[in-house]
Short mmCIF file of C-alpha atoms in Angstrom, two decimals:
data_model
loop_
_atom_site.label_atom_id
_atom_site.label_comp_id
_atom_site.label_asym_id
_atom_site.label_seq_id
_atom_site.Cartn_x
_atom_site.Cartn_y
_atom_site.Cartn_z
CA MET A 88 -2.86 -24.04 5.59
CA LEU A 89 -1.70 -20.45 5.30
CA ASN A 90 1.27 -19.63 7.54
CA ILE A 91 2.00 -15.96 8.13
CA PHE A 92 5.00 -14.29 9.67
CA TYR A 93 4.05 -10.74 10.69
CA GLY A 94 6.57 -7.89 10.71
CA ASP A 95 10.06 -7.60 9.28
CA MET A 96 11.41 -10.90 7.92
CA SER A 97 14.97 -10.65 6.64
CA ASP A 98 14.85 -13.56 4.18
CA ALA A 99 11.47 -12.68 2.64
CA VAL A 100 11.40 -11.27 -0.90
CA TYR A 101 10.37 -7.65 -0.36
CA ASN A 102 9.99 -6.31 -3.92
CA THR A 103 7.77 -8.99 -5.39
CA ALA A 104 7.04 -7.14 -8.66
CA SER A 105 10.74 -7.05 -9.44
CA TYR A 106 11.13 -10.74 -8.54
CA PHE A 107 8.17 -11.67 -10.78
CA LYS A 108 9.78 -9.94 -13.75
CA TYR A 109 12.55 -12.52 -14.07
CA ASP A 110 10.86 -15.51 -12.45
CA TYR A 111 7.43 -15.99 -14.04
CA GLU A 112 6.85 -18.73 -16.58
CA ASP A 113 4.42 -18.70 -19.52
CA GLU A 114 2.54 -21.75 -18.20
CA TRP A 115 1.72 -19.92 -14.97
CA ILE A 116 -0.23 -17.22 -16.81
CA VAL A 117 -2.49 -19.66 -18.68
CA ASP A 118 -3.19 -21.83 -15.63
CA SER A 119 -6.97 -21.93 -15.11
CA PHE A 120 -6.70 -20.89 -11.45
CA VAL A 121 -4.47 -17.93 -12.35
CA LYS A 122 -6.87 -16.86 -15.11
CA LYS A 123 -9.64 -16.66 -12.51
CA MET A 124 -7.44 -14.62 -10.15
CA ILE A 125 -6.53 -12.17 -12.93
CA LEU A 126 -10.18 -11.79 -13.92
CA ASP A 127 -11.29 -11.22 -10.33
CA VAL A 128 -8.53 -8.89 -9.09
CA ASP A 129 -7.45 -7.06 -12.26
CA HIS A 130 -10.76 -7.44 -14.15
CA SER A 131 -8.63 -8.59 -17.07
CA THR A 132 -8.84 -11.57 -19.42
CA VAL A 133 -5.88 -13.79 -20.30
CA LEU A 134 -5.76 -14.17 -24.09
CA ASP A 135 -2.56 -16.23 -24.12
CA SER A 136 0.64 -16.56 -22.10
CA GLY A 137 1.93 -13.20 -23.32
CA VAL A 138 -1.20 -11.09 -23.80
CA ILE A 139 -3.81 -10.01 -21.29
CA ASP A 140 -6.80 -7.84 -22.13
CA SER A 141 -7.23 -5.06 -19.56
CA PRO A 142 -10.34 -2.87 -19.66
CA VAL A 143 -8.27 0.17 -18.65
CA LEU A 144 -4.82 -0.38 -20.16
CA GLY A 145 -5.73 -2.36 -23.33
CA LYS A 146 -3.62 -5.36 -24.37
CA ILE A 147 -0.84 -5.77 -21.82
CA PRO A 148 1.98 -8.26 -21.15
CA PRO A 149 2.11 -10.23 -17.85
CA LEU A 150 4.64 -7.70 -16.50
CA ALA A 151 1.89 -5.06 -16.47
CA LEU A 152 -0.41 -7.08 -14.19
CA SER A 153 -1.11 -5.54 -10.80
CA GLY A 154 1.44 -6.02 -8.02
CA GLY A 155 -1.17 -7.97 -6.09
CA VAL A 156 -1.74 -10.56 -8.81
CA LYS A 157 1.99 -10.91 -9.46
CA THR A 158 2.55 -11.76 -5.80
CA LEU A 159 -0.36 -14.21 -5.75
CA ILE A 160 1.11 -16.00 -8.78
CA LEU A 161 4.52 -16.19 -7.09
CA VAL A 162 2.98 -17.59 -3.89
CA LYS A 163 1.12 -20.23 -5.91
CA PHE A 164 4.02 -21.44 -8.04
CA ASN A 165 7.29 -20.55 -6.32
CA THR A 166 7.28 -22.51 -3.08
CA THR A 167 10.99 -22.06 -2.43
CA LYS A 168 10.68 -18.43 -1.32
CA VAL A 169 8.67 -16.47 1.22
CA PHE A 170 7.14 -13.35 -0.32
CA ASN A 171 6.20 -10.02 1.21
CA ALA A 172 2.42 -10.09 0.80
CA SER A 173 1.92 -6.50 1.86
CA THR A 174 2.21 -5.70 -1.84
CA ARG A 175 -1.34 -7.04 -2.09
CA GLY A 176 -4.59 -5.34 -1.24
CA ASP A 177 -7.46 -6.85 0.71
CA ASN A 178 -9.07 -7.89 -2.59
CA CYS A 179 -6.33 -10.55 -2.84
CA ALA A 180 -6.96 -12.07 0.61
CA LYS A 181 -9.52 -14.67 -0.47
CA TRP A 182 -7.16 -15.90 -3.18
CA LEU A 183 -4.38 -16.36 -0.66
CA LEU A 184 -6.69 -18.56 1.40
CA LYS A 185 -7.69 -20.53 -1.73
CA ILE A 186 -4.05 -21.13 -2.73
CA ALA A 187 -3.34 -22.48 0.76
CA GLU A 188 -6.53 -24.60 0.95
CA LYS A 189 -4.87 -27.84 -0.09
CA GLU A 190 -1.17 -27.07 0.29
CA ASP A 191 0.83 -25.24 2.94
CA ARG A 192 2.08 -21.79 2.04
CA THR A 193 4.11 -19.30 4.06
CA ILE A 194 3.93 -15.55 3.50
CA ASN A 195 5.24 -12.43 5.21
CA LEU A 196 2.81 -9.62 6.08
CA ARG A 197 3.77 -6.17 7.31
CA HIS A 198 0.24 -4.83 7.69
CA LEU A 199 -3.12 -6.16 8.90
CA MET A 200 -4.66 -7.62 5.75
CA ASP A 201 -8.41 -8.12 6.08
CA PHE A 202 -9.24 -11.80 5.47
CA GLY A 203 -12.97 -11.13 5.61
CA ASP A 204 -15.90 -12.25 7.72
CA GLU A 205 -15.96 -15.94 6.74
CA PRO A 206 -14.16 -18.40 9.09
CA PHE A 207 -10.62 -19.31 8.01
CA MET A 208 -7.58 -21.11 9.38
CA ILE A 209 -4.31 -19.17 9.57
CA HIS A 210 -1.19 -20.14 11.48
CA ILE A 211 0.66 -17.15 12.94
CA LEU A 212 4.31 -18.15 12.99
CA ASN A 213 5.43 -15.41 15.40
CA THR A 214 3.47 -16.94 18.27
CA ASN A 215 2.77 -20.44 16.89
CA GLN A 216 -0.98 -19.86 17.22
CA THR A 217 -3.79 -20.81 14.83
CA VAL A 218 -6.62 -18.33 14.38
CA HIS A 219 -10.02 -18.63 12.71
CA SER A 220 -11.35 -15.08 12.42
CA MET A 221 -10.17 -11.48 12.21
CA ALA A 222 -11.29 -11.01 15.83
CA GLU A 223 -8.75 -13.66 16.85
CA LEU A 224 -6.09 -12.55 14.39
CA ILE A 225 -5.92 -8.80 15.04
CA PRO A 226 -4.90 -8.80 18.74
CA ILE A 227 -2.03 -11.19 17.98
CA ALA A 228 -0.81 -9.90 14.61
CA GLY A 229 -1.22 -6.25 15.54
CA GLU A 230 1.64 -6.55 18.00
CA PHE A 231 4.09 -7.25 15.17
CA VAL A 232 3.17 -4.74 12.46
CA MET B 139 7.12 23.89 0.14
CA LYS B 140 3.77 24.84 1.62
CA GLY B 141 0.12 24.80 0.68
CA THR B 142 -1.97 22.72 -1.67
CA HIS B 143 -0.63 21.52 -5.00
CA ARG B 144 -2.75 19.99 -7.75
CA VAL B 145 -1.34 17.25 -9.96
CA ILE B 146 -2.95 16.27 -13.25
CA ILE B 147 -1.27 13.51 -15.23
CA GLN B 148 -2.80 11.90 -18.26
CA THR B 149 -2.40 9.79 -21.36
CA LYS B 150 -4.93 8.86 -24.03
CA ARG B 151 -6.29 6.15 -21.75
CA LEU B 152 -5.78 7.39 -18.21
CA ARG B 153 -6.17 10.58 -16.24
CA TYR B 154 -5.25 11.21 -12.60
CA ASP B 155 -6.29 14.42 -10.92
CA PHE B 156 -5.56 15.04 -7.23
CA GLU B 157 -4.42 17.60 -4.70
CA LEU B 158 -1.65 17.23 -2.13
CA ARG B 159 -2.13 19.14 1.12
CA ARG B 160 0.66 17.99 3.41
CA ASN B 161 4.32 17.12 2.98
CA ILE B 162 3.64 13.37 3.29
CA THR B 163 0.78 11.61 1.51
CA ILE B 164 0.29 7.85 1.75
CA ILE B 165 -1.48 5.81 -0.95
CA ARG B 166 -2.77 2.32 -0.20
CA GLY B 167 -5.89 0.25 -0.86
CA ASP B 168 -6.88 -2.66 -3.07
CA SER B 169 -4.64 -4.16 -5.74
CA ALA B 170 -5.20 -3.12 -9.36
CA THR B 171 -6.46 0.38 -8.60
CA GLY B 172 -3.65 2.10 -10.51
CA LYS B 173 -1.10 3.02 -7.85
CA THR B 174 1.94 1.67 -9.71
CA THR B 175 0.59 2.91 -13.03
CA LEU B 176 0.49 6.45 -11.61
CA ILE B 177 4.16 6.22 -10.57
CA ASP B 178 5.12 4.65 -13.94
CA MET B 179 3.46 7.52 -15.80
CA ILE B 180 5.39 10.11 -13.80
CA GLN B 181 8.63 8.21 -14.37
CA GLU B 182 7.89 8.04 -18.09
CA TYR B 183 7.24 11.80 -18.24
CA VAL B 184 10.37 12.68 -16.26
CA ASN B 185 12.67 10.31 -18.17
CA ASN B 186 11.64 11.58 -21.60
CA PRO B 187 11.64 15.37 -21.45
CA SER B 188 11.97 15.73 -25.23
CA GLY B 189 8.70 13.98 -25.90
CA SER B 190 6.38 11.73 -23.96
CA PRO B 191 2.77 10.71 -24.53
CA VAL B 192 2.25 11.47 -20.85
CA GLU B 193 1.08 15.02 -20.01
CA LEU B 194 1.81 16.36 -16.55
CA THR B 195 0.38 19.57 -15.16
CA CYS B 196 1.63 20.76 -11.78
CA ASP B 197 3.13 23.97 -10.38
CA LYS B 198 6.02 21.92 -8.95
CA ALA B 199 8.49 19.50 -10.51
CA CYS B 200 7.60 15.84 -10.01
CA HIS B 201 10.15 13.05 -9.53
CA VAL B 202 10.22 9.34 -8.76
CA LEU B 203 12.59 8.10 -6.07
CA THR B 204 13.64 4.46 -6.27
CA GLY B 205 16.41 1.96 -5.57
CA THR B 206 19.46 1.78 -3.38
CA LEU B 207 20.86 5.12 -4.61
CA TRP B 208 17.84 6.99 -3.20
CA ARG B 209 20.00 9.26 -1.06
CA GLU B 210 22.02 10.51 -4.05
CA GLN B 211 18.86 11.02 -6.11
CA LEU B 212 17.15 12.85 -3.27
CA SER B 213 19.99 15.33 -2.92
CA ALA B 214 19.12 16.62 -6.42
CA MET B 215 15.40 17.06 -5.67
CA GLN B 216 14.36 20.40 -4.21
CA ASP B 217 10.98 22.11 -3.94
CA ALA B 218 9.50 19.14 -5.78
CA ILE B 219 6.87 16.42 -5.40
CA VAL B 220 8.59 13.07 -4.91
CA PHE B 221 6.71 9.84 -5.66
CA ILE B 222 7.85 6.50 -4.19
CA ASP B 223 6.30 3.17 -5.22
CA GLU B 224 5.90 0.15 -2.94
CA GLY B 225 8.80 -2.28 -2.90
CA ASN B 226 11.32 0.39 -1.86
CA GLU B 227 12.57 -0.78 1.52
CA PHE B 228 14.30 2.52 2.32
CA VAL B 229 11.02 4.27 3.17
CA LYS B 230 10.95 2.39 6.50
CA SER B 231 14.46 3.42 7.48
CA LYS B 232 15.38 6.04 10.05
CA ASP B 233 17.91 7.41 7.54
CA PHE B 234 15.12 8.20 5.08
CA SER B 235 13.03 9.84 7.78
CA LYS B 236 15.98 11.96 8.84
CA GLU B 237 16.86 12.96 5.26
CA ILE B 238 13.38 14.05 4.19
CA GLN B 239 12.80 16.18 7.26
CA VAL B 240 15.52 18.56 6.11
CA THR B 241 14.13 18.87 2.58
CA ASP B 242 11.37 21.14 1.27
CA ASN B 243 9.74 18.48 -0.94
CA TYR B 244 6.31 16.88 -0.72
CA TYR B 245 6.33 13.05 -0.69
CA VAL B 246 3.73 10.64 -2.07
CA ILE B 247 4.45 7.14 -0.77
CA VAL B 248 2.69 3.96 -1.90
CA SER B 249 2.73 1.59 1.06
CA ARG B 250 0.33 -0.48 3.16
CA GLU B 251 2.89 -0.86 5.92
CA GLY B 252 2.90 1.26 9.01
CA LEU B 253 5.74 3.77 8.71
CA PRO B 254 6.38 4.73 12.34
CA THR B 255 9.48 6.77 11.54
CA LEU B 256 7.51 9.18 9.33
CA PRO B 257 5.24 11.95 10.67
CA TYR B 258 2.14 11.69 8.47
CA SER B 259 -1.48 12.51 9.15
CA VAL B 260 -4.31 9.97 9.18
CA ASP B 261 -6.18 12.50 7.03
CA GLU B 262 -3.59 12.15 4.29
CA ILE B 263 -3.95 8.41 3.70
CA TYR B 264 -5.71 7.84 0.38
CA GLY B 265 -6.87 5.13 -1.95
CA ILE B 266 -7.34 5.52 -5.70
CA ARG B 267 -10.67 4.90 -7.36
CA THR B 268 -11.78 4.97 -10.95
CA SER B 269 -14.75 7.25 -11.31
CA GLY B 270 -15.57 6.36 -14.90
CA LYS B 271 -14.51 7.71 -18.23
CA TYR B 272 -13.55 11.35 -18.52
CA GLY B 273 -15.91 13.35 -20.65
CA THR B 274 -16.44 11.79 -24.03
CA LEU B 275 -12.87 10.60 -24.32
CA LYS B 276 -11.74 6.99 -24.05
CA GLN B 277 -9.98 7.96 -20.88
CA TYR B 278 -10.47 6.45 -17.43
CA TYR B 279 -10.53 9.10 -14.72
CA HIS B 280 -8.79 8.27 -11.44
CA GLU B 281 -9.12 10.25 -8.24
CA PHE B 282 -7.91 9.96 -4.65
CA TYR B 283 -10.33 9.24 -1.82
CA ARG B 284 -9.62 9.61 1.86
CA ILE B 285 -9.51 6.11 3.44
CA TYR B 286 -10.21 7.20 7.04
CA ARG B 287 -13.17 9.55 6.67
CA ASP B 288 -15.32 11.15 9.37
CA ASN B 289 -17.88 8.38 8.91
CA THR B 290 -15.34 5.53 9.21
CA LEU B 291 -16.78 4.69 12.63
CA ALA B 292 -20.20 3.08 12.19
CA LYS B 293 -21.31 3.66 15.79
CA THR B 294 -20.98 6.47 18.29
CA VAL B 295 -17.87 5.98 20.37
CA LYS B 296 -18.11 6.25 24.15
CA PRO B 297 -14.50 6.01 25.31
CA GLU B 298 -13.55 4.57 28.68
CA THR B 299 -9.85 5.27 28.25
CA VAL B 300 -8.00 7.70 26.00
CA ILE B 301 -4.56 6.61 24.79
CA ILE B 302 -2.21 9.44 23.89
CA GLU B 303 0.77 8.83 21.62
CA ASP B 304 2.71 11.67 23.21
CA SER B 305 4.14 11.56 26.72
CA ASN B 306 4.83 15.26 27.22
CA SER B 307 2.73 18.34 26.50
CA GLY B 308 0.22 16.49 24.31
CA TYR B 309 -0.41 13.99 27.07
CA GLN B 310 -0.70 16.73 29.71
CA PHE B 311 -3.29 18.56 27.61
CA PHE B 312 -5.48 15.51 27.02
CA ASP B 313 -5.05 14.31 30.58
CA SER B 314 -6.46 17.61 31.75
CA VAL B 315 -9.39 17.40 29.28
CA CYS B 316 -10.11 13.77 30.23
CA SER B 317 -10.14 14.56 33.94
CA ASP B 318 -13.04 16.96 33.30
CA TYR B 319 -15.04 14.03 31.92
CA ASP B 320 -13.88 11.37 34.40
CA LEU B 321 -12.01 9.51 31.65
CA LYS B 322 -8.82 7.58 32.19
CA CYS B 323 -5.94 8.99 30.12
CA ILE B 324 -2.70 7.10 29.51
CA SER B 325 0.40 7.78 27.45
CA ALA B 326 1.55 5.09 25.01
CA GLY B 327 5.05 6.56 24.94
CA GLY B 328 5.20 6.64 21.14
CA LYS B 329 2.84 5.67 18.31
CA SER B 330 4.42 2.24 17.86
CA ASN B 331 3.15 1.32 21.34
CA VAL B 332 -0.50 2.33 20.85
CA PHE B 333 -1.63 -1.09 19.62
CA HIS B 334 0.01 -2.84 22.58
CA HIS B 335 -2.01 -0.66 24.96
CA LEU B 336 -5.23 -1.50 23.10
CA ASN B 337 -4.68 -5.18 23.94
CA PHE B 338 -4.69 -4.50 27.69
#
């Protein structure tokens, strides 16, 4: 399940792009799940662990991926840290839910990310409540961001 | 600095063209729309004055503010447009708010977070969209779009209560207007409290 702490969280990694720079591993980039995320969010194709084909930027290294994808990759593979997920746009929300489908993940959000119209299960750590829709989530989370 | 300032920044592959109207502009929106790339291009142009593949056209100097030494950097920026990428924690601080209010710069801040210490307009919150290739060149054209437009509300709103951020003259004005229409008017006592009042 996806656990979210809303608002300022002192031990969360705030600058996720900077953290990714010295933390990512080659195997993460060529993971089949990650390839799908990169294709969906960045519209880019992973050619190998060091080269990604972007329709706008040309051939780019993993460090030039979007901030959103970098944070998603960190959330998937680095389970020792809590990351500030407000560096991701709403187009990353479904991937957050997919990452946390089978394993627990905890993230920090400092804005109201839109998790869409489909039912979901999110545990809000601030109040220890589980919500299943944006209609349930907004009145609770909005108090903290 | 006052008025509207147009910024055009481009490389062989990318072109951004936008106007800034107020002293604080916020950029947010989906991932992978080119927010960080825009800031990187400005940084590249500024850091390599003797020759950069980035072309910048603007009637004001452009700078990028970043890192823990932001205060020292800011002291050297006057009558300029200052860009700040997400991941810079200082933008939320009261110190930053206090510092920029005594400068004459315009600020473009990439952030999805609420920034209650900064006085920015809802009209100056933008996303970036790619509107196709520019002319016949192999260049993707990026422009700003206003996130909260006049048509953001899908239905006609019939308010029962009007919540006013202000507690002084602004509240008194709207309280007087609301009384003419038999509407309840309450003061939130600051914009950070508006959401709390919506829940009750």
